[in-house]
Tab-separated table of C-alpha atoms in Angstrom:
chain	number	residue	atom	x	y	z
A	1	UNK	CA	-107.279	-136.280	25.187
A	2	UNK	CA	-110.353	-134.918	26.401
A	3	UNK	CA	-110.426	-137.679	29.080
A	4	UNK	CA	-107.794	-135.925	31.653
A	5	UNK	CA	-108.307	-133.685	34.402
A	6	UNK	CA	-106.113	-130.579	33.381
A	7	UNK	CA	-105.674	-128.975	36.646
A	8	UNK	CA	-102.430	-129.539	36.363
A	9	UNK	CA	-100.977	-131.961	39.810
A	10	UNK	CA	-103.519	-134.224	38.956
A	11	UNK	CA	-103.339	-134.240	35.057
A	12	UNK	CA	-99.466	-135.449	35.633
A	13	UNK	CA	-100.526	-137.903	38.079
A	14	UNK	CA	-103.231	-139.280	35.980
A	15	UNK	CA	-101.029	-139.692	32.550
A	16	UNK	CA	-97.933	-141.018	34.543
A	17	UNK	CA	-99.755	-143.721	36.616
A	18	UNK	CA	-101.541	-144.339	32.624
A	19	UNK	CA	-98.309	-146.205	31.545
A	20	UNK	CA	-96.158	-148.631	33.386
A	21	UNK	CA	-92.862	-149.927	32.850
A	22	UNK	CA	-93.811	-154.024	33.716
A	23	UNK	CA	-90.059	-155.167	33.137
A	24	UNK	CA	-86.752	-152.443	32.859
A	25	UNK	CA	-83.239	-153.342	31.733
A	26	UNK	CA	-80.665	-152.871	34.482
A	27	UNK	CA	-78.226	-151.390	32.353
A	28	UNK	CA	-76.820	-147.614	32.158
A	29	UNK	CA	-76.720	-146.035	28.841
A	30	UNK	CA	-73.263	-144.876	27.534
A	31	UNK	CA	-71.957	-141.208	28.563
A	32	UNK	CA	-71.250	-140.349	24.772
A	33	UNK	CA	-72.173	-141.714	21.270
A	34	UNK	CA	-76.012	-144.010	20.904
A	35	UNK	CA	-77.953	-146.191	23.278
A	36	UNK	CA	-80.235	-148.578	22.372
A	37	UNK	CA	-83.317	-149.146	24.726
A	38	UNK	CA	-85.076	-152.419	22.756
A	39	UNK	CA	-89.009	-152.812	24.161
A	40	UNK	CA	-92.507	-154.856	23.819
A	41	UNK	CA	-95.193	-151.954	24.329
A	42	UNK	CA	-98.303	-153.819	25.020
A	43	UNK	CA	-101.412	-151.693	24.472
A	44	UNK	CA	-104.866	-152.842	26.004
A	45	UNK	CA	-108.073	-153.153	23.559
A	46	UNK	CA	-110.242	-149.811	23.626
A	47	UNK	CA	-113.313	-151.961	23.196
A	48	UNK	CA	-114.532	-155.221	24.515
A	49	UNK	CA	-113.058	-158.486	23.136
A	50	UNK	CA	-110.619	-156.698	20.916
A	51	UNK	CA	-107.175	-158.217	21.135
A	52	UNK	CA	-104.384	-156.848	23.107
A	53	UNK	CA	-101.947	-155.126	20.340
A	54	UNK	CA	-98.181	-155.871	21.229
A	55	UNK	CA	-95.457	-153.855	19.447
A	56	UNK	CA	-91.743	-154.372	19.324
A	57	UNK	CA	-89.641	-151.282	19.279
A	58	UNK	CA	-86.442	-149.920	19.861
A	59	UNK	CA	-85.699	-146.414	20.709
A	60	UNK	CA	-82.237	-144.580	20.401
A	61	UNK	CA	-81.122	-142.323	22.863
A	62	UNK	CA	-78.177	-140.202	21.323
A	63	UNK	CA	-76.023	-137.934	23.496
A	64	UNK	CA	-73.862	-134.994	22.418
A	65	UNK	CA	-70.027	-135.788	21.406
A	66	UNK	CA	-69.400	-132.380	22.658
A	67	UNK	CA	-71.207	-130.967	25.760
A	68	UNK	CA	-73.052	-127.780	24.874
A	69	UNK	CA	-75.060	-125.305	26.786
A	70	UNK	CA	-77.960	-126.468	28.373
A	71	UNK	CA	-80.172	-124.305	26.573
A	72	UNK	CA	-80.870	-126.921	23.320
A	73	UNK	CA	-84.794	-129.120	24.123
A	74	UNK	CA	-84.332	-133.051	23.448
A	75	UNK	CA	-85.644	-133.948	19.965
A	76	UNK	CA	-88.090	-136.939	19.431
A	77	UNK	CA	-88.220	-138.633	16.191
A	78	UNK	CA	-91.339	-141.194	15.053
A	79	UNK	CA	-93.053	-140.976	19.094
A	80	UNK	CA	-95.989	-139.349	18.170
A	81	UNK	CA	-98.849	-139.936	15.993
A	82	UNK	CA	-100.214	-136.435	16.068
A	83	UNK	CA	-99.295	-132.828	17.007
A	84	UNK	CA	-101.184	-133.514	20.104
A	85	UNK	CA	-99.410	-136.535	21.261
A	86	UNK	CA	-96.772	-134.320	20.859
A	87	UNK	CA	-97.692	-131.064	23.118
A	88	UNK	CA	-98.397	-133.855	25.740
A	89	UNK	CA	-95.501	-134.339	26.086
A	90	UNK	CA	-93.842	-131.097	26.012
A	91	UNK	CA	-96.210	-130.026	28.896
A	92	UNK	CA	-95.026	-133.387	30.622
A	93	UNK	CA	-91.382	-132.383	30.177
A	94	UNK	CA	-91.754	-128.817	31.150
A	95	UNK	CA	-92.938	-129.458	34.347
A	96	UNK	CA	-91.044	-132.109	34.848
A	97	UNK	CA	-87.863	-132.739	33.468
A	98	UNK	CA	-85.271	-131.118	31.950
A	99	UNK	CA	-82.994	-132.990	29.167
A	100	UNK	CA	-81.249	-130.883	26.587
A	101	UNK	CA	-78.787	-131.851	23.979
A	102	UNK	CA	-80.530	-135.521	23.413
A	103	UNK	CA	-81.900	-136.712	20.397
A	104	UNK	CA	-84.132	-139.488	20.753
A	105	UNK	CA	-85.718	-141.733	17.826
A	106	UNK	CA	-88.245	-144.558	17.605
A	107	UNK	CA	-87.906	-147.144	15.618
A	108	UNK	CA	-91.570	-149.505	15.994
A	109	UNK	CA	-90.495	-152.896	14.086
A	110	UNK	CA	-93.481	-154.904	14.499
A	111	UNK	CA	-96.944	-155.417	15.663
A	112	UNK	CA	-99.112	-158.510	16.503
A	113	UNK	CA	-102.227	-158.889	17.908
A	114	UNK	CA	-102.931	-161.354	20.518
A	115	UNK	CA	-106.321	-162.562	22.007
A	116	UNK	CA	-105.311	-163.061	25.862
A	117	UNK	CA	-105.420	-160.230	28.320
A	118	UNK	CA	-102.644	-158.044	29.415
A	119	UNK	CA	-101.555	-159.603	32.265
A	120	UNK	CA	-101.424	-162.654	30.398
A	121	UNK	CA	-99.248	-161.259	27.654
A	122	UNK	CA	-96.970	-159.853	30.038
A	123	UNK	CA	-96.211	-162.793	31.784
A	124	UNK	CA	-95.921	-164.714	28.408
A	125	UNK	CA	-93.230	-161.828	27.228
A	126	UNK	CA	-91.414	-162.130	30.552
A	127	UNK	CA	-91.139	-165.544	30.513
A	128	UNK	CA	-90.069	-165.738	26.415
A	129	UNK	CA	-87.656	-163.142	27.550
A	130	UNK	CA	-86.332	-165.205	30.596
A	131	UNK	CA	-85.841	-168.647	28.501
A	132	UNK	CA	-83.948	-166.708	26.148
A	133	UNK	CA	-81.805	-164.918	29.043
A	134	UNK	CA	-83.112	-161.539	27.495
A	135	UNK	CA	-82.114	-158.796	29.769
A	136	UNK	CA	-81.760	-155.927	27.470
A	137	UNK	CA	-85.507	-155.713	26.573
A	138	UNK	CA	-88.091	-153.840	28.428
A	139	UNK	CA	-91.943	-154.458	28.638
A	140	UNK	CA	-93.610	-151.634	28.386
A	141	UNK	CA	-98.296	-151.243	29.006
A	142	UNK	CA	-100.061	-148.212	28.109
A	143	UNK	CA	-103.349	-146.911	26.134
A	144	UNK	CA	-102.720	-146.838	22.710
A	145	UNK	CA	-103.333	-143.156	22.837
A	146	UNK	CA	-100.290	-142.652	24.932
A	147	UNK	CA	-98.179	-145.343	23.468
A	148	UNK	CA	-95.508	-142.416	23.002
A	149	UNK	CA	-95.713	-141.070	26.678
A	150	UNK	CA	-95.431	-144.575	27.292
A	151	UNK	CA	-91.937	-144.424	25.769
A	152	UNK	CA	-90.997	-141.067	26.759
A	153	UNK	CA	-91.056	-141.919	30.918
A	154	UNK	CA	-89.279	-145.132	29.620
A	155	UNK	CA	-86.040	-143.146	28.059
A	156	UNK	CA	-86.317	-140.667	30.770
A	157	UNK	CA	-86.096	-143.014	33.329
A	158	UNK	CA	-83.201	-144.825	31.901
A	159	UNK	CA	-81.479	-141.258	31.507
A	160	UNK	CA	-82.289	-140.787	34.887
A	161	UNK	CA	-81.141	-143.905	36.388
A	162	UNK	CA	-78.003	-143.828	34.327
A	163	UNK	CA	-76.894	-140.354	35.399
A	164	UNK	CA	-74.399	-141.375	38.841
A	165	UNK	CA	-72.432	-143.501	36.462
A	166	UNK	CA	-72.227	-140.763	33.294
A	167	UNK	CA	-71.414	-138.266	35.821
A	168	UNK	CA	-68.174	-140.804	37.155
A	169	UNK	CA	-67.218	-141.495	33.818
A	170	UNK	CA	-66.732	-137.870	32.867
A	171	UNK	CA	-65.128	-137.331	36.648
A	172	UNK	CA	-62.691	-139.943	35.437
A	173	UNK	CA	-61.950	-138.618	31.816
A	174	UNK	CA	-61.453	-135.181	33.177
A	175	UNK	CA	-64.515	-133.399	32.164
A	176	UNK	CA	-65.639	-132.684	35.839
A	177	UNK	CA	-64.170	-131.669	38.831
């Protein structure tokens, strides 16, 4: 990690804009119980004529059965290759976000290598995912070294993006006001 800038705005900055998400689901995850966010992370070569590394993933977001107090950090299972990776994202989420109660686990279920560049294997994933009216898999691009980041911002911003509709479910089951 010694290429960031630690002062700390732009050290965000510079490992958020890192990773991209190049296609999202539109879907909310569920209130209660186990969502399952299915991916393609494509990683770029580190070196010159290397081949583009492409790995198919899923990651389950699990939210509490009973609501508890705010006070219990997510948990991430199989993100992180090293303690490092880790901390990264710690310091990400503590100046950032704050989700408590979630357990989130990674499940990586294959990996290929292919010889075109990103942009090409993007498109190529985007349009296999098209044909096959696909529209509960996201493509995610990021340097190998923060493949897990990669899928951290991912879940987060699905959490994120789900929360109005959570929030109106538990309005209309009676756990809100």
């Amino acid at each position: 990690m010694d290429f960031y800038d630690f002062s700390e705005e732009r050290f965000l900055q510079q490992v958020w804009n890192s990773v991209s998400i190049a296609r999202s689901v539109p879907y909310s995850l569920f209130t209660f119980g186990t969502s399952d966010l299915a991916y393609y992370l494509v990683l770029p070569p580190e070196e010159d004529a290397a081949p583009v590394k492409v790995r198919r993933g899923e990651i389950k977001i699990t939210r509490p059965v009973i609501i508890q107090p705010g006070d219990q950090s997510p948990e991430f299972q199989d993100f992180f290759e090293s303690e490092e990776d880790s901390q990264l994202v710690q310091f990400l989420m503590a100046r950032t976000a704050a989700f408590s109660n979630l357990k989130l686990a990674n499940t990586a279920l294959r990996e290929e290598l292919i010889s075109d560049e990103v942009e090409e294997v993007v498109d190529k994933l985007n349009r296999r995912l098209d044909q096959e009216d696909e529209d509960r898999v996201a493509i995610l691009v990021a340097p190998e070294r923060l493949a897990g980041v990669a899928l951290i911002r991912y879940a987060m911003e699905r959490i994120v993006s789900s929360a109005p509709e959570n929030l109106t479910e538990l309005r209309e089951k009676g756990f809100l006001p």
